[in-house]
């Protein structure tokens, strides 16, 4: 709601209704665009995390961060921590759904799952070694740079 309110009332443009100052047509378009971007981002993350195991996602992060190794950036540690977070979130969600199935609401089940996580009862991690994604070739990074440039062009294009 905050994104819609921010763009809807704080953007320049022609007023939609004279009774509501600040409510503009350009703001409405920008608010809809931002909400669409957020929905696509959330859907992409949902699909990625439900179709790809956490160690494989972490291995991909290590692969993408390979150039940062030249700066002594601990890519392996970062990827392992991200994999552990994905694993813990999945376990907490499964625990909350199990509690919800026993009766009570989702808020109560989520609160109990959070308490169980704080007590360390959900610390059973399935993440051990990260799979080796190999060493990226220069062409792989060029494809990635092209994809980023394409996304930037779509975002900052003339239709904006």
mmCIF file of C-alpha atoms in Angstrom, residues 8-129:
data_model
loop_
_atom_site.group_PDB
_atom_site.id
_atom_site.type_symbol
_atom_site.label_atom_id
_atom_site.label_comp_id
_atom_site.label_asym_id
_atom_site.label_seq_id
_atom_site.Cartn_x
_atom_site.Cartn_y
_atom_site.Cartn_z
ATOM 1 C CA UNK A 8 -0.098 7.900 -6.607
ATOM 2 C CA UNK A 9 -0.038 11.088 -4.531
ATOM 3 C CA UNK A 10 3.552 12.264 -4.881
ATOM 4 C CA UNK A 11 4.057 12.178 -8.659
ATOM 5 C CA UNK A 12 3.644 15.097 -11.033
ATOM 6 C CA UNK A 13 0.966 15.045 -13.702
ATOM 7 C CA UNK A 14 -2.623 15.955 -14.429
ATOM 8 C CA UNK A 15 -4.987 15.582 -11.460
ATOM 9 C CA UNK A 16 -7.469 12.720 -11.770
ATOM 10 C CA UNK A 17 -10.027 14.250 -9.406
ATOM 11 C CA UNK A 18 -10.091 17.858 -8.344
ATOM 12 C CA UNK A 19 -11.427 16.830 -4.903
ATOM 13 C CA UNK A 20 -8.270 14.828 -4.138
ATOM 14 C CA UNK A 21 -5.243 17.075 -4.555
ATOM 15 C CA UNK A 22 -2.079 15.312 -5.609
ATOM 16 C CA UNK A 23 -3.829 12.271 -7.139
ATOM 17 C CA UNK A 24 -2.425 12.313 -10.682
ATOM 18 C CA UNK A 25 -2.674 10.208 -13.815
ATOM 19 C CA UNK A 26 1.113 9.887 -14.116
ATOM 20 C CA UNK A 27 1.252 8.825 -10.462
ATOM 21 C CA UNK A 28 -1.391 6.151 -11.063
ATOM 22 C CA UNK A 29 0.557 4.749 -14.016
ATOM 23 C CA UNK A 30 3.817 4.790 -12.052
ATOM 24 C CA UNK A 31 2.180 3.148 -9.009
ATOM 25 C CA UNK A 32 0.739 0.377 -11.200
ATOM 26 C CA UNK A 33 4.117 -0.098 -12.875
ATOM 27 C CA UNK A 34 5.950 -0.366 -9.549
ATOM 28 C CA UNK A 35 3.394 -2.821 -8.172
ATOM 29 C CA UNK A 36 3.749 -4.943 -11.323
ATOM 30 C CA UNK A 37 7.544 -4.947 -10.944
ATOM 31 C CA UNK A 38 7.200 -6.009 -7.296
ATOM 32 C CA UNK A 39 4.723 -8.773 -8.200
ATOM 33 C CA UNK A 40 7.029 -10.119 -10.928
ATOM 34 C CA UNK A 41 9.992 -10.017 -8.556
ATOM 35 C CA UNK A 42 8.116 -11.881 -5.815
ATOM 36 C CA UNK A 43 6.773 -14.453 -8.283
ATOM 37 C CA UNK A 44 10.281 -15.003 -9.660
ATOM 38 C CA UNK A 45 11.730 -15.536 -6.190
ATOM 39 C CA UNK A 46 8.883 -17.917 -5.305
ATOM 40 C CA UNK A 47 9.389 -19.983 -8.459
ATOM 41 C CA UNK A 48 13.173 -20.043 -8.051
ATOM 42 C CA UNK A 49 13.116 -21.068 -4.396
ATOM 43 C CA UNK A 50 10.454 -23.743 -4.908
ATOM 44 C CA UNK A 51 12.018 -25.302 -8.003
ATOM 45 C CA UNK A 52 15.702 -25.160 -7.061
ATOM 46 C CA UNK A 53 17.327 -26.679 -3.961
ATOM 47 C CA UNK A 54 19.048 -24.207 -1.628
ATOM 48 C CA UNK A 55 22.562 -25.630 -2.216
ATOM 49 C CA UNK A 56 22.133 -25.154 -5.989
ATOM 50 C CA UNK A 57 21.024 -21.540 -5.511
ATOM 51 C CA UNK A 58 24.033 -20.940 -3.282
ATOM 52 C CA UNK A 59 26.305 -22.565 -5.853
ATOM 53 C CA UNK A 60 24.899 -20.188 -8.463
ATOM 54 C CA UNK A 61 25.652 -17.249 -6.176
ATOM 55 C CA UNK A 62 29.257 -18.450 -5.843
ATOM 56 C CA UNK A 63 29.414 -18.718 -9.642
ATOM 57 C CA UNK A 64 28.064 -15.179 -10.127
ATOM 58 C CA UNK A 65 30.403 -13.727 -7.494
ATOM 59 C CA UNK A 66 33.528 -15.386 -8.909
ATOM 60 C CA UNK A 67 35.062 -12.055 -10.045
ATOM 61 C CA UNK A 68 34.798 -10.787 -6.458
ATOM 62 C CA UNK A 69 37.310 -13.419 -5.378
ATOM 63 C CA UNK A 70 39.992 -11.171 -6.845
ATOM 64 C CA UNK A 71 39.056 -8.698 -4.083
ATOM 65 C CA UNK A 72 39.248 -11.494 -1.491
ATOM 66 C CA UNK A 73 35.472 -11.489 -1.037
ATOM 67 C CA UNK A 74 34.394 -14.675 0.803
ATOM 68 C CA UNK A 75 31.930 -15.919 -1.846
ATOM 69 C CA UNK A 76 31.794 -19.457 -0.456
ATOM 70 C CA UNK A 77 30.860 -18.205 3.033
ATOM 71 C CA UNK A 78 28.204 -15.869 1.644
ATOM 72 C CA UNK A 79 26.654 -18.613 -0.458
ATOM 73 C CA UNK A 80 26.654 -21.109 2.402
ATOM 74 C CA UNK A 81 24.940 -18.608 4.699
ATOM 75 C CA UNK A 82 22.296 -17.869 2.083
ATOM 76 C CA UNK A 83 21.698 -21.605 1.615
ATOM 77 C CA UNK A 84 21.317 -22.020 5.380
ATOM 78 C CA UNK A 85 18.782 -19.165 5.483
ATOM 79 C CA UNK A 86 16.747 -20.740 2.655
ATOM 80 C CA UNK A 87 16.856 -24.068 4.449
ATOM 81 C CA UNK A 88 15.790 -22.527 7.781
ATOM 82 C CA UNK A 89 12.914 -20.608 6.176
ATOM 83 C CA UNK A 90 11.684 -23.759 4.454
ATOM 84 C CA UNK A 91 11.838 -25.706 7.735
ATOM 85 C CA UNK A 92 10.073 -22.930 9.681
ATOM 86 C CA UNK A 93 7.329 -22.731 7.056
ATOM 87 C CA UNK A 94 6.821 -26.507 7.131
ATOM 88 C CA UNK A 95 6.711 -26.405 10.943
ATOM 89 C CA UNK A 96 4.145 -23.567 10.886
ATOM 90 C CA UNK A 97 1.963 -25.457 8.392
ATOM 91 C CA UNK A 98 2.159 -28.562 10.580
ATOM 92 C CA UNK A 99 1.086 -26.535 13.617
ATOM 93 C CA UNK A 100 -1.727 -24.925 11.639
ATOM 94 C CA UNK A 101 -2.966 -28.364 10.643
ATOM 95 C CA UNK A 102 -3.244 -29.262 14.327
ATOM 96 C CA UNK A 103 -5.712 -26.423 14.851
ATOM 97 C CA UNK A 104 -5.492 -22.726 15.438
ATOM 98 C CA UNK A 105 -4.766 -19.899 13.081
ATOM 99 C CA UNK A 106 -1.805 -19.188 10.880
ATOM 100 C CA UNK A 107 -0.644 -16.297 13.083
ATOM 101 C CA UNK A 108 -0.495 -18.563 16.141
ATOM 102 C CA UNK A 109 1.273 -21.280 14.133
ATOM 103 C CA UNK A 110 3.809 -18.775 12.759
ATOM 104 C CA UNK A 111 4.463 -17.426 16.273
ATOM 105 C CA UNK A 112 5.028 -20.941 17.626
ATOM 106 C CA UNK A 113 7.320 -21.768 14.693
ATOM 107 C CA UNK A 114 9.337 -18.612 15.393
ATOM 108 C CA UNK A 115 9.651 -19.569 19.067
ATOM 109 C CA UNK A 116 10.777 -23.072 18.057
ATOM 110 C CA UNK A 117 13.390 -21.557 15.732
ATOM 111 C CA UNK A 118 14.650 -19.273 18.504
ATOM 112 C CA UNK A 119 15.013 -22.298 20.802
ATOM 113 C CA UNK A 120 17.029 -24.063 18.083
ATOM 114 C CA UNK A 121 14.498 -26.833 17.511
ATOM 115 C CA UNK A 122 14.504 -26.202 13.747
ATOM 116 C CA UNK A 123 18.290 -26.209 13.400
ATOM 117 C CA UNK A 124 18.386 -29.459 11.419
ATOM 118 C CA UNK A 125 20.104 -28.276 8.244
ATOM 119 C CA UNK A 126 20.201 -30.235 5.012
ATOM 120 C CA UNK A 127 22.943 -28.023 3.614
ATOM 121 C CA UNK A 128 26.343 -29.634 3.706
ATOM 122 C CA UNK A 129 28.705 -29.102 0.819
#
